[in-house]
Coordinates of C-alpha atoms in Angstrom, one line a residue:
Chain A
M15 CA 106.3 91.0 83.6
A16 CA 110.2 91.2 84.5
D17 CA 109.6 94.7 84.5
V18 CA 106.3 95.0 86.7
L19 CA 107.9 92.3 89.3
F20 CA 111.0 94.5 89.4
A21 CA 109.2 98.1 90.0
A22 CA 107.1 95.7 92.2
W23 CA 110.2 94.9 94.5
V24 CA 111.8 98.8 94.1
I25 CA 108.8 100.6 95.3
A26 CA 108.5 97.4 98.5
R27 CA 111.8 98.1 99.2
K28 CA 111.2 102.0 99.7
D29 CA 108.2 101.0 101.9
L30 CA 109.9 98.8 104.2
A31 CA 113.2 100.8 104.0
I32 CA 110.4 104.1 105.5
E33 CA 108.8 101.7 108.1
F34 CA 112.3 100.0 108.9
R35 CA 113.3 103.7 110.0
T36 CA 110.4 105.2 111.5
R37 CA 108.8 101.7 112.9
S38 CA 105.8 103.3 113.6
A39 CA 103.2 100.7 112.1
F40 CA 105.2 97.7 113.0
F41 CA 105.5 99.0 116.8
S42 CA 101.8 99.5 117.0
A43 CA 100.8 96.3 115.7
V44 CA 102.5 94.0 117.7
I45 CA 102.1 95.6 121.1
F46 CA 98.1 95.2 120.0
A47 CA 98.7 91.9 118.8
L48 CA 100.7 90.7 122.1
L49 CA 97.8 93.3 124.2
G50 CA 95.1 91.4 121.9
L51 CA 96.7 88.3 122.9
V52 CA 97.0 89.1 127.3
I53 CA 92.8 90.4 126.7
F54 CA 91.5 87.7 125.6
Y55 CA 93.8 84.9 127.7
F56 CA 92.3 86.9 131.2
A57 CA 88.6 86.9 129.5
W58 CA 88.9 83.0 128.7
D59 CA 87.0 80.9 131.0
P60 CA 89.3 77.4 130.1
T61 CA 86.6 75.6 132.1
A62 CA 84.1 76.7 129.7
V63 CA 86.2 76.8 126.7
T64 CA 89.3 74.4 125.7
V65 CA 92.1 76.5 124.4
N66 CA 91.8 74.6 120.7
D67 CA 89.0 76.2 120.4
L68 CA 89.5 79.3 121.7
A69 CA 92.9 79.9 119.7
P70 CA 92.1 80.0 116.2
G71 CA 90.1 82.4 117.3
V72 CA 92.2 84.4 119.1
L73 CA 94.8 84.3 116.3
W74 CA 92.7 85.1 113.5
V75 CA 90.8 88.6 115.2
I76 CA 94.5 89.7 116.6
F77 CA 96.1 89.4 113.1
T78 CA 92.9 91.0 110.9
F79 CA 93.2 94.1 113.3
S80 CA 96.6 93.9 113.6
G81 CA 97.3 94.0 110.1
L82 CA 94.8 96.8 109.5
L83 CA 97.4 99.6 111.7
G84 CA 100.1 98.3 108.7
L85 CA 97.5 98.4 105.8
H86 CA 96.6 102.2 106.7
R87 CA 100.1 103.2 106.6
S88 CA 100.9 102.2 103.2
F89 CA 99.3 104.8 101.3
G90 CA 99.3 107.1 104.3
V91 CA 103.5 107.3 103.3
E92 CA 102.9 109.1 99.8
T93 CA 100.6 111.4 101.0
E94 CA 103.4 113.4 102.2
D95 CA 103.9 116.5 100.9
H96 CA 102.3 114.5 97.4
A97 CA 104.8 111.4 97.0
I98 CA 102.1 109.9 94.8
D99 CA 102.2 112.2 92.2
G100 CA 105.4 111.5 91.9
L101 CA 104.9 107.4 91.8
L102 CA 102.0 108.1 89.7
A103 CA 104.2 110.2 86.9
S104 CA 106.9 107.5 86.9
P105 CA 106.8 104.9 84.3
V106 CA 106.1 102.0 86.3
S107 CA 102.8 100.7 85.3
R108 CA 100.5 100.6 88.5
E109 CA 100.1 97.5 89.0
S110 CA 103.9 97.7 89.9
I111 CA 102.5 100.3 92.0
F112 CA 99.9 97.8 93.6
L113 CA 102.3 94.8 93.7
G114 CA 105.0 96.4 95.6
K115 CA 102.9 97.8 98.2
A116 CA 100.9 94.4 98.4
I117 CA 104.7 92.7 98.8
A118 CA 105.8 95.2 101.5
N119 CA 101.9 94.6 103.5
L120 CA 102.6 90.5 102.5
I121 CA 106.1 91.2 104.6
F122 CA 104.9 93.4 107.2
V123 CA 101.6 91.3 108.3
A124 CA 104.5 88.3 108.0
A125 CA 106.5 89.7 110.8
V126 CA 103.8 90.7 113.1
Q127 CA 103.0 87.1 112.5
L128 CA 106.2 85.9 113.5
I129 CA 106.0 87.3 117.0
A130 CA 102.5 86.7 117.3
I131 CA 102.7 82.9 116.9
P132 CA 105.1 81.7 119.4
A133 CA 103.3 85.2 121.7
L134 CA 100.1 82.6 121.6
V135 CA 101.8 79.5 121.9
V136 CA 103.6 80.8 124.9
F137 CA 100.1 82.0 126.3
Y138 CA 98.2 79.8 125.5
N139 CA 100.2 76.4 126.3
L140 CA 99.4 75.5 122.8
P141 CA 100.2 71.6 121.7
L142 CA 101.9 73.0 118.4
G143 CA 103.8 69.6 118.0
N144 CA 104.0 68.6 114.1
V145 CA 101.4 71.8 112.8
A146 CA 103.6 74.3 113.5
I147 CA 104.9 74.0 109.6
P148 CA 101.2 73.7 108.3
L149 CA 100.0 76.7 110.6
I150 CA 103.0 79.1 109.5
A151 CA 101.5 78.4 106.0
I152 CA 98.0 78.3 106.8
A153 CA 99.3 82.4 107.9
F154 CA 101.4 83.1 104.7
L155 CA 98.2 82.3 102.8
A156 CA 95.7 84.2 104.7
A157 CA 98.2 87.1 104.4
V158 CA 98.5 86.8 100.8
G159 CA 93.8 87.2 100.4
L160 CA 93.9 90.3 103.4
V161 CA 96.7 92.0 102.1
A162 CA 95.7 92.2 98.2
V163 CA 92.0 93.2 100.1
G164 CA 93.5 95.5 102.0
T165 CA 96.1 97.4 100.3
L166 CA 93.4 98.2 97.4
F167 CA 90.7 99.6 100.1
S168 CA 93.9 101.5 101.8
A169 CA 94.5 103.3 97.8
M170 CA 90.7 104.1 98.2
A171 CA 90.3 105.5 101.4
V172 CA 93.8 106.9 101.7
N173 CA 92.1 110.7 100.6
T174 CA 88.7 110.8 102.1
R175 CA 88.6 112.4 106.3
L176 CA 87.5 109.3 107.9
A177 CA 90.7 106.9 106.5
E178 CA 91.4 105.2 109.6
L179 CA 87.1 104.5 109.6
L180 CA 86.5 103.4 105.6
L181 CA 89.6 101.0 105.8
P182 CA 88.5 98.8 107.7
M183 CA 84.7 99.3 106.9
L184 CA 85.4 99.1 103.3
S185 CA 87.9 95.5 103.9
L186 CA 86.5 93.4 107.2
P187 CA 83.5 92.0 104.9
F188 CA 85.7 90.5 102.3
F189 CA 87.9 89.6 105.1
V190 CA 85.3 86.8 105.9
P191 CA 85.9 84.2 103.8
I192 CA 89.1 84.4 104.5
V193 CA 89.3 84.4 108.2
I194 CA 86.2 81.5 108.0
A195 CA 88.8 79.5 105.9
A196 CA 91.4 80.1 108.1
S197 CA 90.8 79.9 111.2
Q198 CA 88.3 76.2 110.0
S199 CA 91.7 74.9 109.0
T200 CA 93.8 76.1 112.3
A201 CA 91.0 74.7 114.3
K202 CA 91.5 71.5 112.4
L203 CA 95.7 71.2 113.2
L204 CA 94.8 72.0 116.8
S205 CA 92.5 70.0 117.5
G206 CA 95.3 67.3 116.4
R207 CA 92.9 66.3 113.4
P208 CA 95.2 65.4 110.0
I209 CA 96.2 67.7 107.5
V210 CA 93.7 66.5 105.1
E211 CA 90.5 67.2 107.1
A212 CA 91.7 70.4 106.6
A213 CA 92.8 70.2 103.0
A214 CA 89.1 71.6 102.0
W215 CA 89.7 75.2 104.3
I216 CA 93.0 75.7 103.0
K217 CA 92.0 75.0 98.9
L218 CA 89.2 77.7 99.5
L219 CA 92.4 80.3 101.0
I220 CA 94.2 79.5 97.8
A221 CA 91.1 80.0 95.8
F222 CA 90.4 83.4 97.6
D223 CA 94.0 84.8 97.5
I224 CA 94.1 84.0 93.4
I225 CA 90.5 85.7 93.2
F226 CA 91.0 88.8 95.0
V227 CA 95.1 88.7 94.1
A228 CA 93.9 89.2 90.6
A229 CA 90.6 91.7 91.2
C230 CA 92.4 93.8 93.5
T231 CA 95.7 94.0 90.7
V232 CA 92.7 94.9 87.8
A233 CA 91.0 97.2 90.2
Y234 CA 94.2 99.2 91.6
P235 CA 94.2 101.5 88.1
F236 CA 91.0 102.6 88.5
T237 CA 91.0 103.9 92.1
V238 CA 94.0 105.9 91.0
D239 CA 93.3 107.2 87.5
D240 CA 90.8 110.1 87.2
Chain B
M2 CA 94.6 132.6 70.9
S3 CA 96.6 129.1 69.6
S4 CA 100.4 129.3 69.6
T5 CA 102.5 127.3 67.1
I6 CA 106.5 127.5 67.1
S7 CA 108.5 125.9 65.1
S8 CA 111.9 125.1 65.5
G9 CA 112.7 122.9 62.7
G10 CA 113.0 119.5 64.6
P11 CA 109.7 117.6 65.6
P12 CA 108.0 119.2 68.5
I13 CA 108.7 118.0 71.5
V14 CA 105.0 119.1 73.0
E15 CA 101.6 119.7 71.0
V16 CA 99.2 120.8 72.5
A17 CA 95.9 121.5 71.0
E18 CA 92.0 122.4 71.5
L19 CA 92.8 120.5 75.0
T20 CA 90.3 121.5 77.8
R21 CA 89.8 120.0 81.1
A22 CA 86.1 119.3 82.7
F23 CA 86.3 118.9 86.6
G24 CA 82.3 118.3 87.0
T25 CA 80.8 121.4 85.2
R26 CA 83.9 123.6 86.0
R27 CA 86.2 123.6 82.8
A28 CA 90.0 124.2 83.8
L29 CA 91.1 123.9 81.2
A30 CA 89.1 125.5 78.1
G31 CA 90.9 124.8 74.4
V32 CA 94.7 125.0 75.3
T33 CA 95.8 125.1 72.2
F34 CA 100.3 125.6 71.7
S35 CA 103.7 123.4 70.6
L36 CA 107.3 123.7 71.8
G37 CA 110.3 121.9 70.5
R38 CA 113.6 121.0 71.2
G39 CA 115.8 123.2 73.9
E40 CA 112.4 125.9 73.8
C41 CA 111.1 127.1 77.5
L42 CA 108.0 128.3 77.6
A43 CA 106.8 131.2 80.8
L44 CA 103.8 130.4 81.9
F45 CA 101.9 132.7 83.8
G46 CA 98.5 133.8 85.5
P47 CA 96.0 134.1 88.4
N48 CA 95.1 131.0 91.0
G49 CA 93.3 129.0 89.2
A50 CA 94.0 129.7 85.5
G51 CA 94.5 126.4 85.0
K52 CA 98.5 126.5 85.4
T53 CA 98.9 123.4 86.9
T54 CA 96.5 121.1 85.2
L55 CA 98.1 122.1 82.3
L56 CA 101.0 120.7 83.6
R57 CA 99.2 117.9 85.4
V58 CA 98.0 116.7 82.2
L59 CA 101.1 117.1 80.2
A60 CA 102.5 114.5 83.0
G61 CA 99.9 112.0 82.8
L62 CA 98.5 112.9 85.8
L63 CA 95.1 113.8 84.9
R64 CA 92.9 113.0 81.2
P65 CA 92.1 115.4 79.0
S66 CA 88.5 115.8 78.0
S67 CA 88.3 116.3 74.8
G68 CA 91.3 117.8 72.4
S69 CA 94.7 116.4 71.8
A70 CA 98.2 117.4 74.1
R71 CA 100.9 114.9 72.7
V72 CA 104.0 114.4 74.4
S73 CA 107.8 113.1 72.0
G74 CA 104.8 112.6 69.2
I75 CA 103.2 110.1 72.0
Q76 CA 99.8 111.4 72.4
L77 CA 98.2 110.9 76.0
P78 CA 97.3 110.0 77.7
G79 CA 100.6 107.5 76.6
G80 CA 101.2 105.4 79.5
A81 CA 104.8 104.2 80.6
L82 CA 106.0 105.9 77.6
A83 CA 105.1 109.2 77.7
R84 CA 105.6 109.4 81.5
S85 CA 109.4 108.2 81.1
R86 CA 110.4 111.2 79.0
V87 CA 108.9 114.0 81.3
G88 CA 110.5 115.3 84.3
L89 CA 107.8 116.6 86.9
I90 CA 108.9 119.5 89.7
S91 CA 106.4 120.8 91.9
H92 CA 106.1 123.3 95.0
R93 CA 104.8 120.3 96.9
T94 CA 108.7 117.8 97.0
M95 CA 106.7 114.6 96.2
L96 CA 109.8 113.2 99.0
Y97 CA 109.8 110.7 101.6
E98 CA 110.2 112.3 104.9
A99 CA 111.6 109.6 106.2
L100 CA 114.4 108.7 104.0
S101 CA 117.7 110.9 102.6
P102 CA 118.2 112.6 99.2
R103 CA 120.3 110.1 98.0
E104 CA 117.5 107.7 98.6
N105 CA 115.0 109.6 97.4
V106 CA 116.7 110.3 94.5
S107 CA 117.7 106.9 93.8
F108 CA 114.5 105.5 94.3
A109 CA 113.3 107.8 91.3
A110 CA 116.1 106.4 89.2
R111 CA 115.4 103.0 89.8
L112 CA 111.9 104.2 88.6
Y113 CA 112.5 105.4 85.5
G114 CA 115.5 102.5 84.7
V115 CA 118.3 104.8 84.9
R116 CA 121.7 103.1 84.2
D117 CA 124.0 103.8 86.8
V118 CA 121.6 104.4 89.5
N119 CA 124.8 105.5 91.8
A120 CA 126.3 108.2 89.3
R121 CA 123.7 109.6 87.8
V122 CA 122.5 110.4 91.5
E123 CA 125.4 111.4 92.8
D124 CA 125.3 114.0 89.9
S125 CA 121.5 115.1 90.3
L126 CA 122.7 115.9 93.7
R127 CA 126.1 117.6 93.0
R128 CA 123.8 119.9 90.6
M129 CA 121.6 121.0 93.4
S130 CA 124.7 121.2 96.0
M131 CA 122.9 118.9 98.3
L132 CA 125.8 115.9 97.9
E133 CA 127.5 117.2 102.1
R134 CA 123.5 116.8 103.6
G135 CA 122.8 113.7 100.8
D136 CA 122.3 111.1 103.8
A137 CA 120.3 113.0 106.0
P138 CA 115.9 111.9 106.7
V139 CA 114.9 114.9 104.7
R140 CA 111.9 116.0 107.4
S141 CA 115.6 117.6 108.9
L142 CA 116.2 119.2 105.8
S143 CA 114.8 123.2 105.6
R144 CA 112.4 123.9 102.9
G145 CA 114.9 125.0 100.3
M146 CA 116.7 122.4 100.9
Q147 CA 113.8 119.9 100.4
Q148 CA 113.0 121.5 97.0
R149 CA 116.8 121.2 95.9
V150 CA 116.1 117.6 96.1
S151 CA 112.7 117.6 94.6
I152 CA 114.8 119.1 91.3
A153 CA 117.4 117.0 91.2
R154 CA 114.7 114.0 91.6
A155 CA 113.3 115.6 88.9
M156 CA 116.4 115.5 86.8
V157 CA 117.6 112.1 87.7
H158 CA 116.3 110.3 84.9
T159 CA 117.5 113.4 82.1
P160 CA 113.9 114.1 81.1
Q161 CA 113.2 115.4 77.4
L162 CA 110.6 118.1 78.7
V163 CA 110.5 119.6 82.1
L164 CA 107.2 120.5 83.8
A165 CA 108.1 122.8 86.6
D166 CA 105.0 124.2 88.7
E167 CA 105.9 127.1 90.6
P168 CA 109.6 125.7 90.8
Y169 CA 110.8 128.6 92.6
S170 CA 109.0 128.5 95.6
G171 CA 110.4 127.7 99.1
L172 CA 114.1 128.6 97.2
D173 CA 117.2 131.2 98.6
D174 CA 118.8 133.0 96.4
G175 CA 121.6 130.3 96.3
G176 CA 118.6 127.3 95.0
A177 CA 117.3 129.6 92.4
R178 CA 120.4 130.4 90.6
A179 CA 121.5 126.7 90.8
L180 CA 118.1 126.2 89.5
T181 CA 117.8 128.8 86.9
S182 CA 121.5 127.2 85.8
L183 CA 120.2 124.2 85.5
L184 CA 117.4 125.0 83.5
G185 CA 120.0 127.0 81.5
E186 CA 121.7 123.4 81.2
L187 CA 119.1 121.7 79.8
R188 CA 117.8 123.6 77.1
S189 CA 120.9 124.2 75.6
A190 CA 121.0 120.3 75.6
G191 CA 118.1 120.2 74.2
T192 CA 115.1 119.4 76.9
A193 CA 111.8 121.3 76.6
I194 CA 111.0 123.6 79.7
I195 CA 107.4 124.2 80.9
V196 CA 107.9 127.2 84.2
V197 CA 104.5 128.3 86.0
T198 CA 105.5 131.1 88.0
H199 CA 104.4 134.5 89.6
N200 CA 107.5 135.8 89.3
L201 CA 107.6 137.6 85.7
A202 CA 111.6 138.4 85.9
E203 CA 112.6 134.9 86.9
G204 CA 110.3 133.3 84.2
L205 CA 111.1 135.7 81.5
S206 CA 114.8 135.3 81.7
L207 CA 114.3 131.4 81.1
A208 CA 112.2 132.1 78.5
T209 CA 111.5 131.9 74.8
H210 CA 108.5 132.2 75.0
A211 CA 105.4 133.1 77.6
A212 CA 101.8 132.9 77.7
V213 CA 99.5 134.3 80.2
M214 CA 96.4 132.4 81.5
Q215 CA 93.2 133.1 82.7
R216 CA 89.9 131.3 82.9
G217 CA 91.9 128.0 81.5
R218 CA 93.0 129.6 78.1
F219 CA 95.8 131.8 77.1
V220 CA 95.3 135.2 76.8
R221 CA 98.0 135.9 75.9
Y222 CA 100.7 134.4 73.9
D223 CA 104.6 135.8 72.5
P224 CA 107.8 134.2 71.1
A225 CA 110.8 135.2 73.3
D226 CA 111.7 137.9 70.1
R227 CA 108.3 139.5 71.2
I228 CA 107.8 139.3 74.6
D229 CA 108.1 142.5 76.0
A230 CA 108.3 142.7 80.0
T231 CA 105.9 145.8 80.8
A232 CA 103.0 144.5 78.4
Y233 CA 103.1 141.6 80.1
S234 CA 102.9 143.0 83.2
T235 CA 100.4 144.8 82.0
T236 CA 98.3 141.7 81.1
Y237 CA 99.3 139.2 83.7
R238 CA 98.1 142.3 86.4
E239 CA 94.7 142.8 84.5
A240 CA 94.4 138.5 84.9
L241 CA 94.8 138.7 88.1
A242 CA 92.3 141.2 89.2
G243 CA 89.7 139.6 86.5
G244 CA 90.8 135.8 88.6

């Protein structure tokens, strides 16, 4: 198990180093998230919908779609001069490759969230107060599930002609339970309800995380072995 | 045509009646040969003859459809242990363009569990005369320099079997000489090598054995002491004409 995790970290570090050099996906995702916030802000009628009702939806729409930008790039870098062959011919397990990609994607999504959440708070004048830490925890839990599913489908879609279309088409149906649980628990917190009222949604989020991480890790080798 | 070589020790590669099909098309149609320590097989043949498919099966990237293939006694597909014994060079560099040669080779070294990574990386880059450009992004290097880095990456873990698919592709004279010298050193150190090339002179200069493939089979196979460059040239031209 230690070998699997070590190899996964080596692969994640490599992916993060590439993203740090190019910054193409990160800038795209951050700008997409900020533009999303602005557009929703101007489309919002505060007399019809309160900020506490609107913000969870806005937050999870922009996280879901900005995350897809990074997920698409995850296996895209492996198509450069068939780099994936070098990875698959190495002695690391297929599970390590999946987990490495997923760890890099998780850090990518978390970095986007670190910018987008404060931006949301400022734009919508959210009374974050003492719910900041639970909100960050929910964002992290949701990111785990989104990244597990997205990484698997990124691997499947990367060699197709319509990869940029296929990835969201395949991923979004599986994102639904994660996004519902995340947005519902976020709504409870932002509306000032006690955290125990969000506990059922958070438990659901954890359950889906466990299922998706395990299922996608097991399924990944079948997407690369002929 | 079956081909057995014995060098005294246990063979590094043993292939018996190996087939690999893609749908109804058989890319490998019953290949049999073995290769011992320090031996080099030069593999010639027209495009689509099955040479790259054979290397990809031996590298663990493709599963055999039938027959048997072993690397260092490990039946393929043999998982991580078999893959750790193989170094793969291709005309595709398999490098990350945003990273430097040093980072690419270091990444490979870590994947293969190499000890003393930094020293091995420096040694691999030095052998391919890439130390000076070791920190430049790969995308800024010429095609030939990228190929040198790719070779350094494939050698960093000291493989027992080197699979080289068109390794001279893109190399200038200096690079080609460095590669030939490196492959010669590896052979002397006991590494088994399979080289796929369209250049008969380069292939035969390295080889202890040579084969011509056509339609997934060996149509000619000879040990080094019986290699006749003229006869090979004729068979190769016939294979090219036959597709």
